[in-house]
Each structure stands twice: as C-alpha cells, then as structure tokens.
Amino acid sequence: MLRLAWRNLLRTPGRSLVTGGVVALVVFLSLLFLSVYAGAFDAFFQLLLERTGHLVVRVEGYKGKEDLESLAFVPPELPLPPGAKVEGVLEGGALLIAHERSRAVVLTGLEALGLARQESFLRAGRLPEAAGEALLGEALAKALKVGLGDEVVAYAPGSLGLGVYAFRVVGLLDLPETHLEARTLLVPLADAQALLAPGRVTRLEVRLPGLGLYQLKPLEELKAALGPHLQGLEAETWLEANPTYAAIFPLYDTVMGIYVGFFFLLGGLILLNALYLSLVERVREFGLLVALGLTGRRLIALVFWESLLLVGVAALVGLGAGLILQLELADGFRLPLPQWILEQYREFGLPEVLYGRLGVKEVLLTLGYAMGVGLLAALWPGYVASRLRLDRYAALG
Amino acid sequence: MSLLRLAWRNVLRQRRRTALLSLVVVYVTVAVLFMFGFLDGYGESLVEAYAQYVEAPVVVAREAWWEDPDPENGFPSLPPLAHPLVQAATPRLSLYALFRSPYRMQGGVVLGVDPEGEKALSRVPSKVGEGRWLQGPGEVVLGYRLAERLDVRVGERLVVETGKEALGLQVVGLVRAGVGNVDFGGVYVHLEDARRLAGGGVGATHLALRVPRGREEGVAKALNQVLPEGFRAKGVWELMGPIRADYEGSRLFYVPLLGLFMLLAAVAVVSTTYVSVRERLREFAVAESLGLSPARLAGQVALEAALASGLGLLAGLLLGYALLGYTSTHDVFGPLMRLSVELLPEAGLSEHLYTSIRPVYALYASLLVGLSALLALLFPGRLVLRLDPSRYVKGE
C-alpha cells in the first residue's frame, strides 16, 4: 500500500511538488516565526532578569504599601547556596536639581556589583568609586544641561534620611529605553541610604550563577528554603516580581499556537484540494482496484498514505530548511525592518540584535500540526473514495 | 457574453471541486479583510489616543522646545495662526515636577491648561470619573492610576514641586480615560498655577490645535509655511512616541505575509483549473474545431478560474465584513489591550481596540481573483494554446 501511494504521488510530480512545496513553506515559515518570536521574548525576559536578579526579596505585602518607611527594611543575613550573591538596592523618588533646572528622578542606590553591571551602558566617564559620585542617564543629563564633573542636588523631602544630597556626575548611561534614561540616577548604596533611609534597602536581589533564563524550579526551591529566614519579608522569582510579564508568559504558547495554526489551516486546505483532485482523476483506477478485491478500508488507507507521505516528506524538507536557517538565527540577527523602527523597538526593551531559539517543543508543535493537517485533509477524500460504488466504476470504465 | 456563460456552466459542472477551492479563497479573503481591519483599527486607536488624550491633533511650539522640552524654551505670547481648518486652539504649559502626597512621592509631567479651552480640544475633561474637571487655580486633576500610586483621593491635597516653586493643590477630580499615559501619568493644573511653578516669564510651552480628523499632517505642513521663524507645527503622527514603530513594523510584516497567503490561494485555484482543463482537452479540441480561437479558449480558462475564485471572494467578503462588523462594535480585544497598557503604561495605548471597516479591503482581497485568472492564463491556459485539435478529435 505504501509503495502504491508513493507511486501515485510520483505520477503527478507537478501537483505533488506544488502541494508539498506549500506544506514545506508552511513548516519553514512556522519554524522561522517561532524562532524569531522566542528570541524576542528571550530578549525581554533577559533584560528583566538582569535588572531584578533571580530572586527578589521585599517587604511582605509590598504591593499595597506606598511610603518609603513601610517599604524599606534592614537586610537580614540569608543562608544562600555557594556561589550565590545577594545585593541590596534602595530605590526612591527625588527631584534632581541643577542650576535653574530640575527633573523628577528615580534614585537607585546600588552596591559595587550592581554599579559594575552598568558598565556596558556607560557611554562617558566612569563608574562611581567614592561617596558623592553618581551616574546619570544621558537623556537626564541633557535635560538638566549637565555633563561630567558637574554637580547635581538630589532633593527627597519627607524621607527618613538627610533629604538633600549633592552628587558629582562621573558617568553617563545610554539605557535602551529613553523614558528610563530620562529619570535614572544611580548612586552608591551608602549615599542613597544617607539620603533616603539609613541602613535600609527596599529590595535584595539574589543572583545564582549558571542558571538559565527559564529554569524556575531551582528558584522555587531556594525561595522555599529562604522562607523561614524572611521575617516580615517575602521572596519572589524574577517572573513573579514582574506580574504583567508573568501574565503574558502563559499566553505565549497559545498565541503562537494560533498564529502557526493560521498558516497550517491554509496549507491544509490546499492539501485537501490536491488530494481531492487526485482522487477524482483516478475514479476508474479505483474501480479497477475494487474489482480486484481492494476493500473500502484499504482504499481509505491508500489515500491516507498518500497524504502522510506527501506531508511527511514536505515537512522534513521544511524542517531541514528551517533548522539550517535556525543555525544562522541562533548566532544573532536583525529584524528586516528600517533602522528607525528598530531604534524605536529599543524603547520597549527589544535589542536590535536578537538570537533565534527553537526548542524541542516548537519543533514538535510544527510537526504535530503538519501531521495533523495531513490526516485531517485526507479524511474527506478517503471517505469519498471508500463510498464510490463498483457499478459506477464499471459504468465509467 | 457567451464565453462567460460557458465558463460559468463549466464552473457549476464540478460543484464539489468549485466548493473546495472556494473554501481556500474564503479563508484567505477573511484573513485579508480581518488583518487590514485590525491594523487600521490599531492605527486609528493610536491616533485617537494621541490626538484626543495624550497630545493634540496638531501642536505648535518653538523649535527649541521640540529639541529640549523645558519651560525656558516656551513662549511668552502666542504665535499668530492662520489656517481655515483650525477649529480650536488652546495654550498648554508642560513642566517636570515632583508630586508629594502625605505617603508617597513620584515624579512626572504637569500639564498646565486653560480649563475651558481644554474642553474644546481634548476628551480628558469629559473623562473625569470621580469629582470634577478643573475650574480655577489651586486645583489639580489626576489620572486615577497615578492617584492610587500616590495614595491620594478627591478632596485631599497634593504638593507639586519643581525646584523653583512648590504649590499645595487640592485634588478635585480623577480621570479614567482608558489611555495609559493619562491614567498612569496625567496631572492637570490651571495654566496660572503652571506659570507660577515654572518660575514666571513663560506663558505657555506649546499650543494645541484641533483640526478635522485625517487633516492633521496637511494642516501642520501648511502652518509650517506661515509660522514665524523658530516655530514648528507637528501633526499627530509626528507626536506619537515609539509605539508608532510597532504599528509601522506590524504593517511591514503583515502586508507581505498576506501577499503570500493570496499567492498560495491562487496556486490552489490554478491547480484545480489545471486538472479541470486536462480532463476536458478533447472538449476544447472540439470547440476549437468548431471555430473558437485558442486565445478565446485560454480566455475561457482564465474566466473559469476568476469565476470560481470570485464565488469564494463573495462568500469571504460577506463573512469577513460580518466579522469586522462585530469586532468594530464589540470590544473583543479589550482584555489584550488592558494587559498591554499595564505592560507599557507610557506607550499611549488605549484600553479599547475596535477594528476598522473600509470598502477598500474588498479591493485588496479581489486582487486574488485577478491573480488566479492571470496564473490560469499562464499555466492551464497554455495547455489549451498548445492543443493539437486534430489529434484529440481523432481520439488519440
């Protein structure tokens, strides 16, 4: 039966090539789409992970608290696994004043490790090395008309600390998002504490070396282990700490499934058309086969084999082409869009260079769709073939 | 006419085959209509959000302010404006400030407005969900999400500081606009208060103009011809933030994709026509022997492809426009948009998105019929052109 099905496909090479080509194209485009989309998501999530660390420790019920006094806490000692690093961060609002100008800023106090992570964004100057030195977003510096070496004053009335603190600008940062860059002031943690809340932090960031982006299980385990040591505090994974992104995460598979499904529905309709055409062309031949003793069930099997062979071979071709392209995409690529659009996408945290990712799940989803479409498209032609009556074949013959 | 009738009869002879290929065309037609409706609806929701809530249809300011939006680059008096399409104009003064409630502090942009002038220009005054719109100095209206963050309510006081001046203002209203920038960051004060906060000496930073919808860019261009040197008008598309790139990028992505969809559908139509022609070569030979020219026969094949895909097109247009009709009046994408607003509160996205319905989508979708006919001429049509009637008539 398999050999017969194969021979039937080869008898109409033009049509088989066109239909198979459509299926291969659909498989190829689906893989391309999934790889690019996963790459974009990875970029978003990587940025979040870098900014928050793997685990974030904050005051219990922090979402419902508004004032710095309720949000700031004295950092406890945490029993962390070897290699893990914990950094204290103190974040608060302030008005940054330079001469006649002022801008509202988010003032963030970072430890030495946190400041060192900003090195890749540094466009001028250096990292703070002593008290009273600050990093400003380039857009903020431009708005305040200040440059390296200039003095700015942070004014934070109503805080627990001094409320006013003078900083010297030692470095300018080029952050991906201009709206963040326009309000970013990074200072040493001790300075931020002196200004806002002595001895306290608003969050602790725990970073675990060698842990992949979506490896959430070890994080859950560590979170559970830290639980007894967090009096009045709570730990969240980086995804839990960003609830809106966390809400999008489960939608990702569904949205991708629907998008790829759109492609395959079209491919399936074209396949159905080809199978049906192939069937009506061979009515006499089917009559002969029935006369020779082929049952209706075996006729259905013949149509199914033709469909599966066509889809299988085409899917493999599409898969091969998709995987070859994936090798290129995994090394980094730019979306084929005008530069001004790519620059604007940076404002949403999407870097210009993305890295394609195709997991086993994506490949299985695509192949599953392909085989499913192959089977579904063969249902009706197979049914029609099995219902053709012998006397009709005879009349045609 | 007889050729058309003949083609129509042939299309109806194979009803099941015609139905099958029409199904492909229906699917692609619905996809084309829906995708264009969605993209245009998205674009319109962005234009509406920026023109009616976040910015204005047209904004006039000094070149220096566009480069550096600080009050010191504002203007003491309003520039002369002469354009018949300008329906209303109101001055605004925007400045950066720190907002302090008894519990929380946050920075942002204050917009000083003329309360009455603003009513003629923006929908924000009509979207006050709690309390009322501004009436005079000493008052402030906030986006409701910002009020939640600052933990202030109507009747309470909010301190606004700029480094030069500070004012304690009474919260008189909370806006629920359904647009991220307004709900998460909107702070509206009286123009006089804004002038005081800016330190005096500046009347306004920019002038907001209302012009008929769709004429924003044209009016801005025309104004730029007559405005005094150093001033520049921008239409709403120029005022949009980075979110415009998302819209333009989506368009650049989906238009070629839909082109590919249409090509594949046309291939399905032509493949069916090809089989049909091959089955009927003897019939074509007889017709040619009776005097019908090969070119007319090839034309008949193209006509058959066009008619078969035309049937699918008609059904697809009915279904597609029905779908657009529903999604243009029902907020199907509301949950997705609300999630997007939460994710990107400063992008100027609206919490609602309704698809657009334009007759031109039917024209885009009908390209599929033309494409099918063209391909039918190129492939199955060639079979007829190469036909040797004597061979087929003899039954060889």
Short mmCIF file of C-alpha atoms in Angstrom, two decimals, chain B residues 2-388:
data_model
loop_
_atom_site.label_atom_id
_atom_site.label_comp_id
_atom_site.label_asym_id
_atom_site.label_seq_id
_atom_site.Cartn_x
_atom_site.Cartn_y
_atom_site.Cartn_z
CA SER B 2 -21.39 33.56 -24.41
CA LEU B 3 -17.84 32.88 -23.22
CA LEU B 4 -18.83 34.00 -19.74
CA ARG B 5 -21.91 31.77 -19.80
CA LEU B 6 -19.83 28.82 -20.97
CA ALA B 7 -17.25 29.43 -18.23
CA TRP B 8 -19.98 29.73 -15.61
CA ARG B 9 -21.55 26.44 -16.76
CA ASN B 10 -18.18 24.71 -16.52
CA VAL B 11 -17.64 26.05 -13.02
CA LEU B 12 -21.03 24.68 -11.96
CA ARG B 13 -20.37 21.30 -13.61
CA GLN B 14 -17.90 20.44 -10.86
CA ARG B 15 -19.74 21.77 -7.84
CA ARG B 16 -17.75 19.90 -5.20
CA ARG B 17 -14.43 20.92 -6.73
CA THR B 18 -15.58 24.52 -7.03
CA ALA B 19 -16.78 24.50 -3.42
CA LEU B 20 -13.43 23.18 -2.25
CA LEU B 21 -11.31 25.77 -3.98
CA SER B 22 -13.79 28.47 -2.98
CA LEU B 23 -13.18 27.47 0.63
CA VAL B 24 -9.49 28.34 0.22
CA VAL B 25 -10.44 31.71 -1.26
CA VAL B 26 -12.99 32.34 1.52
CA TYR B 27 -10.35 31.69 4.15
CA VAL B 28 -7.77 33.97 2.56
CA THR B 29 -10.35 36.71 1.89
CA VAL B 30 -11.46 36.67 5.53
CA ALA B 31 -7.81 36.73 6.64
CA VAL B 32 -7.05 39.71 4.36
CA LEU B 33 -10.10 41.67 5.49
CA PHE B 34 -9.59 40.95 9.15
CA MET B 35 -5.88 41.71 9.15
CA PHE B 36 -6.29 45.05 7.38
CA GLY B 37 -9.25 45.90 9.63
CA PHE B 38 -7.21 45.06 12.69
CA LEU B 39 -4.13 47.02 11.57
CA ASP B 40 -6.17 50.07 10.61
CA GLY B 41 -8.17 49.81 13.84
CA TYR B 42 -4.93 49.68 15.81
CA GLY B 43 -3.61 52.72 13.93
CA GLU B 44 -6.86 54.61 14.50
CA SER B 45 -6.86 53.81 18.21
CA LEU B 46 -3.31 55.19 18.43
CA VAL B 47 -4.27 58.35 16.52
CA GLU B 48 -7.31 58.83 18.70
CA ALA B 49 -5.34 58.28 21.92
CA TYR B 50 -2.66 60.80 20.93
CA ALA B 51 -4.94 63.34 19.25
CA GLN B 52 -7.72 63.33 21.84
CA TYR B 53 -5.97 62.44 25.09
CA VAL B 54 -2.17 62.38 25.19
CA GLU B 55 -1.29 65.25 22.82
CA ALA B 56 -3.49 67.05 20.29
CA PRO B 57 -4.28 66.74 16.57
CA VAL B 58 -1.64 69.44 15.88
CA VAL B 59 0.84 71.05 18.26
CA VAL B 60 2.76 74.27 17.63
CA ALA B 61 5.88 75.10 19.63
CA ARG B 62 9.27 76.69 19.29
CA GLU B 63 11.93 74.60 17.53
CA ALA B 64 13.98 74.93 20.71
CA TRP B 65 11.16 73.36 22.76
CA TRP B 66 10.85 70.40 20.43
CA GLU B 67 14.59 69.85 20.91
CA ASP B 68 14.54 70.45 24.65
CA PRO B 69 11.05 70.43 26.21
CA ASP B 70 11.83 72.68 29.16
CA PRO B 71 9.65 75.68 30.10
CA GLU B 72 12.56 78.03 29.40
CA ASN B 73 12.03 77.16 25.72
CA GLY B 74 8.36 78.10 25.85
CA PHE B 75 6.94 81.39 24.55
CA PRO B 76 5.66 84.45 26.40
CA SER B 77 2.96 85.20 23.81
CA LEU B 78 1.14 83.04 21.32
CA PRO B 79 2.29 82.95 17.69
CA PRO B 80 -0.24 84.10 15.05
CA LEU B 81 -2.10 81.21 13.45
CA ALA B 82 -3.92 81.45 10.17
CA HIS B 83 -5.50 78.35 8.74
CA PRO B 84 -9.17 77.82 7.92
CA LEU B 85 -9.12 74.23 9.21
CA VAL B 86 -8.05 75.15 12.75
CA GLN B 87 -11.25 74.71 14.75
CA ALA B 88 -9.90 75.47 18.22
CA ALA B 89 -6.62 76.39 19.87
CA THR B 90 -5.56 76.37 23.49
CA PRO B 91 -2.23 77.07 25.20
CA ARG B 92 -0.58 74.46 27.40
CA LEU B 93 2.41 74.62 29.68
CA SER B 94 4.16 71.37 30.46
CA LEU B 95 6.83 71.07 33.10
CA TYR B 96 8.57 68.37 35.08
CA ALA B 97 7.74 68.15 38.75
CA LEU B 98 7.72 66.06 41.88
CA PHE B 99 4.33 65.09 43.32
CA ARG B 100 4.06 64.52 47.05
CA SER B 101 1.17 63.12 48.96
CA PRO B 102 1.40 62.57 52.72
CA TYR B 103 2.51 58.99 51.99
CA ARG B 104 4.25 58.76 48.65
CA MET B 105 6.34 60.70 46.20
CA GLN B 106 6.58 60.37 42.43
CA GLY B 107 7.91 62.42 39.56
CA GLY B 108 6.22 63.21 36.29
CA VAL B 109 4.98 65.90 33.95
CA VAL B 110 2.42 68.53 34.91
CA LEU B 111 0.27 69.96 32.19
CA GLY B 112 -0.95 73.47 32.81
CA VAL B 113 -4.16 74.05 30.86
CA ASP B 114 -6.91 76.56 30.35
CA PRO B 115 -9.87 74.54 31.75
CA GLU B 116 -12.42 75.90 29.27
CA GLY B 117 -10.07 75.88 26.28
CA GLU B 118 -9.17 72.28 27.05
CA LYS B 119 -12.79 71.21 26.89
CA ALA B 120 -12.94 72.27 23.26
CA LEU B 121 -9.82 70.33 22.40
CA SER B 122 -9.36 67.26 24.49
CA ARG B 123 -11.56 64.44 25.72
CA VAL B 124 -9.77 64.35 29.07
CA PRO B 125 -12.18 66.83 30.76
CA SER B 126 -15.13 64.61 29.81
CA LYS B 127 -13.45 61.52 31.23
CA VAL B 128 -13.32 62.66 34.84
CA GLY B 129 -14.66 59.57 36.59
CA GLU B 130 -14.69 60.92 40.12
CA GLY B 131 -15.00 64.55 41.23
CA ARG B 132 -14.97 67.24 38.56
CA TRP B 133 -12.78 68.94 35.98
CA LEU B 134 -10.61 71.97 36.82
CA GLN B 135 -12.38 75.26 37.42
CA GLY B 136 -9.68 77.56 38.72
CA PRO B 137 -6.21 77.88 40.23
CA GLY B 138 -5.32 75.84 43.30
CA GLU B 139 -6.76 72.65 41.88
CA VAL B 140 -5.34 69.51 40.34
CA VAL B 141 -6.88 66.64 38.39
CA LEU B 142 -5.03 63.31 38.27
CA GLY B 143 -5.14 60.07 36.33
CA TYR B 144 -6.79 57.51 38.62
CA ARG B 145 -3.89 55.05 38.48
CA LEU B 146 -1.43 57.79 39.43
CA ALA B 147 -3.72 58.79 42.31
CA GLU B 148 -3.65 55.17 43.50
CA ARG B 149 0.14 55.16 43.38
CA LEU B 150 0.34 58.45 45.25
CA ASP B 151 -2.40 57.30 47.63
CA VAL B 152 -4.46 60.49 47.27
CA ARG B 153 -8.20 60.90 46.89
CA VAL B 154 -10.54 63.64 45.76
CA GLY B 155 -10.58 66.42 48.37
CA GLU B 156 -7.04 65.71 49.60
CA ARG B 157 -4.03 67.85 48.88
CA LEU B 158 -1.07 67.15 46.67
CA VAL B 159 2.18 69.07 46.74
CA VAL B 160 3.74 69.82 43.36
CA GLU B 161 7.38 70.91 43.41
CA THR B 162 9.59 71.98 40.55
CA GLY B 163 12.74 73.07 42.36
CA LYS B 164 11.83 76.70 41.73
CA GLU B 165 8.38 76.75 43.27
CA ALA B 166 6.07 74.47 45.19
CA LEU B 167 2.26 74.53 45.37
CA GLY B 168 -0.16 72.63 47.55
CA LEU B 169 -3.10 71.84 45.30
CA GLN B 170 -6.44 70.26 46.05
CA VAL B 171 -7.32 67.11 44.13
CA VAL B 172 -10.71 67.88 42.57
CA GLY B 173 -11.03 65.06 40.06
CA LEU B 174 -9.71 61.70 38.93
CA VAL B 175 -9.62 60.87 35.21
CA ARG B 176 -10.49 57.43 33.83
CA ALA B 177 -9.57 57.85 30.19
CA GLY B 178 -8.67 54.26 29.31
CA VAL B 179 -5.40 55.57 27.82
CA GLY B 180 -2.20 54.55 29.58
CA ASN B 181 -0.40 57.90 29.59
CA VAL B 182 -3.40 59.74 31.04
CA ASP B 183 -4.47 57.21 33.66
CA PHE B 184 -0.93 56.40 34.82
CA GLY B 185 0.71 59.81 34.47
CA GLY B 186 -1.83 62.58 33.82
CA VAL B 187 -1.53 65.64 36.08
CA TYR B 188 -3.61 68.66 35.03
CA VAL B 189 -3.39 72.04 36.75
CA HIS B 190 -4.62 75.50 35.88
CA LEU B 191 -2.40 77.41 33.46
CA GLU B 192 -1.81 80.14 36.05
CA ASP B 193 -0.53 77.57 38.57
CA ALA B 194 1.74 76.07 35.94
CA ARG B 195 3.14 79.53 35.18
CA ARG B 196 3.91 80.02 38.87
CA LEU B 197 5.52 76.59 39.11
CA ALA B 198 7.66 77.38 36.06
CA GLY B 199 9.01 80.42 37.84
CA GLY B 200 7.18 83.03 35.76
CA GLY B 201 8.24 84.57 32.48
CA VAL B 202 6.71 81.88 30.31
CA GLY B 203 3.13 81.97 29.06
CA ALA B 204 2.95 78.52 27.54
CA THR B 205 5.26 75.87 26.15
CA HIS B 206 3.06 74.89 23.25
CA LEU B 207 -0.23 75.49 21.55
CA ALA B 208 -2.66 72.62 20.97
CA LEU B 209 -4.88 72.83 17.88
CA ARG B 210 -8.00 70.95 16.91
CA VAL B 211 -8.32 70.19 13.21
CA PRO B 212 -10.61 67.80 11.31
CA ARG B 213 -9.66 64.16 11.59
CA GLY B 214 -7.34 62.98 8.85
CA ARG B 215 -6.16 66.52 8.06
CA GLU B 216 -3.59 66.75 10.87
CA GLU B 217 -0.46 66.31 8.77
CA GLY B 218 -1.73 68.60 6.00
CA VAL B 219 -2.58 71.40 8.42
CA ALA B 220 0.77 71.07 10.20
CA LYS B 221 2.55 71.28 6.86
CA ALA B 222 0.53 74.32 5.80
CA LEU B 223 1.13 76.04 9.13
CA ASN B 224 4.87 75.49 8.84
CA GLN B 225 4.77 77.67 5.70
CA VAL B 226 3.27 80.62 7.56
CA LEU B 227 4.54 80.31 11.14
CA PRO B 228 7.20 82.79 12.25
CA GLU B 229 10.79 81.58 12.10
CA GLY B 230 11.76 79.41 15.02
CA PHE B 231 8.30 77.84 15.35
CA ARG B 232 7.23 74.45 14.11
CA ALA B 233 3.91 72.60 13.92
CA LYS B 234 3.68 68.82 14.22
CA GLY B 235 0.76 66.59 13.25
CA VAL B 236 -0.43 63.72 15.41
CA TRP B 237 1.65 61.04 13.65
CA GLU B 238 4.80 63.02 14.40
CA LEU B 239 3.71 63.43 18.01
CA MET B 240 3.39 59.72 18.61
CA GLY B 241 6.02 58.01 20.63
CA PRO B 242 7.84 54.76 19.90
CA ILE B 243 4.54 52.89 19.69
CA ARG B 244 4.21 54.19 16.16
CA ALA B 245 7.10 51.91 15.24
CA ASP B 246 5.07 48.95 16.48
CA TYR B 247 2.24 49.89 14.15
CA GLU B 248 4.54 50.54 11.17
CA GLY B 249 6.51 47.36 11.88
CA SER B 250 3.31 45.28 12.05
CA ARG B 251 2.21 46.68 8.72
CA LEU B 252 5.55 45.90 7.12
CA PHE B 253 5.32 42.37 8.49
CA TYR B 254 1.69 41.54 7.70
CA VAL B 255 1.33 43.03 4.23
CA PRO B 256 3.90 40.68 2.58
CA LEU B 257 2.51 37.80 4.63
CA LEU B 258 -0.98 38.43 3.28
CA GLY B 259 0.53 38.71 -0.22
CA LEU B 260 1.97 35.21 0.28
CA PHE B 261 -1.40 33.93 1.52
CA MET B 262 -3.05 35.27 -1.61
CA LEU B 263 -0.44 33.73 -3.87
CA LEU B 264 -0.88 30.32 -2.24
CA ALA B 265 -4.65 30.55 -2.58
CA ALA B 266 -4.23 31.47 -6.26
CA VAL B 267 -1.99 28.42 -6.70
CA ALA B 268 -4.78 26.24 -5.26
CA VAL B 269 -7.30 27.74 -7.69
CA VAL B 270 -4.97 27.28 -10.66
CA SER B 271 -4.11 23.73 -9.66
CA THR B 272 -7.82 22.84 -9.73
CA THR B 273 -8.30 24.63 -13.03
CA TYR B 274 -5.32 22.73 -14.44
CA VAL B 275 -6.89 19.37 -13.61
CA SER B 276 -10.22 20.51 -14.99
CA VAL B 277 -8.59 21.61 -18.26
CA ARG B 278 -6.65 18.37 -18.62
CA GLU B 279 -9.85 16.38 -18.20
CA ARG B 280 -11.56 18.43 -20.88
CA LEU B 281 -8.86 18.67 -23.55
CA ARG B 282 -10.98 16.75 -26.01
CA GLU B 283 -13.87 19.13 -25.38
CA PHE B 284 -11.56 22.09 -26.02
CA ALA B 285 -10.36 20.45 -29.23
CA VAL B 286 -13.94 20.11 -30.47
CA ALA B 287 -14.66 23.72 -29.57
CA GLU B 288 -11.54 24.83 -31.46
CA SER B 289 -12.55 22.75 -34.49
CA LEU B 290 -15.92 24.48 -34.43
CA GLY B 291 -14.18 27.85 -34.80
CA LEU B 292 -13.36 29.08 -31.33
CA SER B 293 -9.83 30.54 -31.39
CA PRO B 294 -7.16 29.16 -28.97
CA ALA B 295 -6.83 32.62 -27.44
CA ARG B 296 -10.55 32.73 -26.63
CA LEU B 297 -10.37 29.24 -25.19
CA ALA B 298 -7.44 30.29 -22.98
CA GLY B 299 -9.52 33.31 -22.00
CA GLN B 300 -12.34 30.95 -21.05
CA VAL B 301 -9.96 29.03 -18.78
CA ALA B 302 -8.88 32.27 -17.10
CA LEU B 303 -12.53 33.24 -16.78
CA GLU B 304 -13.35 29.93 -15.12
CA ALA B 305 -10.57 30.49 -12.56
CA ALA B 306 -11.79 34.04 -11.98
CA LEU B 307 -15.40 32.92 -11.57
CA ALA B 308 -14.54 30.08 -9.18
CA SER B 309 -12.34 32.34 -7.03
CA GLY B 310 -14.94 35.11 -7.39
CA LEU B 311 -17.52 32.87 -5.72
CA GLY B 312 -15.13 32.32 -2.82
CA LEU B 313 -14.39 36.03 -2.77
CA LEU B 314 -18.08 36.91 -2.43
CA ALA B 315 -18.60 34.47 0.43
CA GLY B 316 -15.33 35.63 2.02
CA LEU B 317 -16.36 39.28 1.76
CA LEU B 318 -19.69 38.51 3.44
CA LEU B 319 -18.03 36.57 6.25
CA GLY B 320 -15.08 38.96 6.57
CA TYR B 321 -17.18 42.10 6.74
CA ALA B 322 -19.54 40.40 9.21
CA LEU B 323 -16.53 39.60 11.41
CA LEU B 324 -15.24 43.16 11.07
CA GLY B 325 -18.72 44.48 11.82
CA TYR B 326 -18.78 42.53 15.05
CA THR B 327 -15.24 43.39 16.17
CA SER B 328 -15.71 47.05 15.24
CA THR B 329 -18.61 47.38 17.68
CA HIS B 330 -17.63 44.87 20.38
CA ASP B 331 -14.51 45.28 22.48
CA VAL B 332 -13.18 41.80 21.72
CA PHE B 333 -9.55 42.89 22.09
CA GLY B 334 -10.17 44.81 25.32
CA PRO B 335 -8.53 42.24 27.66
CA LEU B 336 -5.43 42.07 25.46
CA MET B 337 -5.20 45.85 25.26
CA ARG B 338 -5.63 46.27 29.02
CA LEU B 339 -2.74 43.88 29.54
CA SER B 340 -0.66 45.86 27.02
CA VAL B 341 -1.47 49.13 28.82
CA GLU B 342 -0.30 47.59 32.11
CA LEU B 343 2.88 46.42 30.43
CA LEU B 344 3.58 49.67 28.60
CA PRO B 345 1.77 52.42 30.53
CA GLU B 346 3.73 55.17 28.79
CA ALA B 347 3.23 53.97 25.23
CA GLY B 348 -0.04 55.86 24.68
CA LEU B 349 -2.06 52.69 24.13
CA SER B 350 -5.79 52.70 24.58
CA GLU B 351 -7.58 50.05 26.63
CA HIS B 352 -10.00 49.50 23.77
CA LEU B 353 -9.40 48.46 20.21
CA TYR B 354 -12.07 48.23 17.57
CA THR B 355 -11.34 47.01 14.07
CA SER B 356 -11.82 49.34 11.15
CA ILE B 357 -14.20 48.69 8.23
CA ARG B 358 -13.25 50.16 4.87
CA PRO B 359 -14.61 49.29 1.43
CA VAL B 360 -11.07 49.29 0.02
CA TYR B 361 -10.36 45.96 1.78
CA ALA B 362 -12.67 44.33 -0.77
CA LEU B 363 -10.44 45.72 -3.49
CA TYR B 364 -7.32 44.29 -1.82
CA ALA B 365 -8.98 40.90 -1.46
CA SER B 366 -10.23 40.94 -5.06
CA LEU B 367 -6.63 41.04 -6.25
CA LEU B 368 -6.77 37.32 -5.54
CA VAL B 369 -9.32 36.87 -8.36
CA GLY B 370 -7.06 38.75 -10.77
CA LEU B 371 -4.04 36.76 -9.65
CA SER B 372 -5.90 33.47 -10.08
CA ALA B 373 -7.02 34.44 -13.59
CA LEU B 374 -3.50 35.53 -14.52
CA LEU B 375 -1.95 32.30 -13.28
CA ALA B 376 -4.70 30.33 -15.03
CA LEU B 377 -3.74 32.04 -18.28
CA LEU B 378 -0.07 31.28 -17.70
CA PHE B 379 -0.42 27.58 -16.81
CA PRO B 380 -3.67 25.75 -17.69
CA GLY B 381 -4.28 28.33 -20.41
CA ARG B 382 -1.05 27.31 -22.10
CA LEU B 383 -2.31 23.72 -22.31
CA VAL B 384 -5.16 24.98 -24.47
CA LEU B 385 -2.91 27.19 -26.58
CA ARG B 386 -0.63 24.25 -27.35
CA LEU B 387 -3.53 21.98 -28.13
CA ASP B 388 -3.47 19.96 -31.37
#
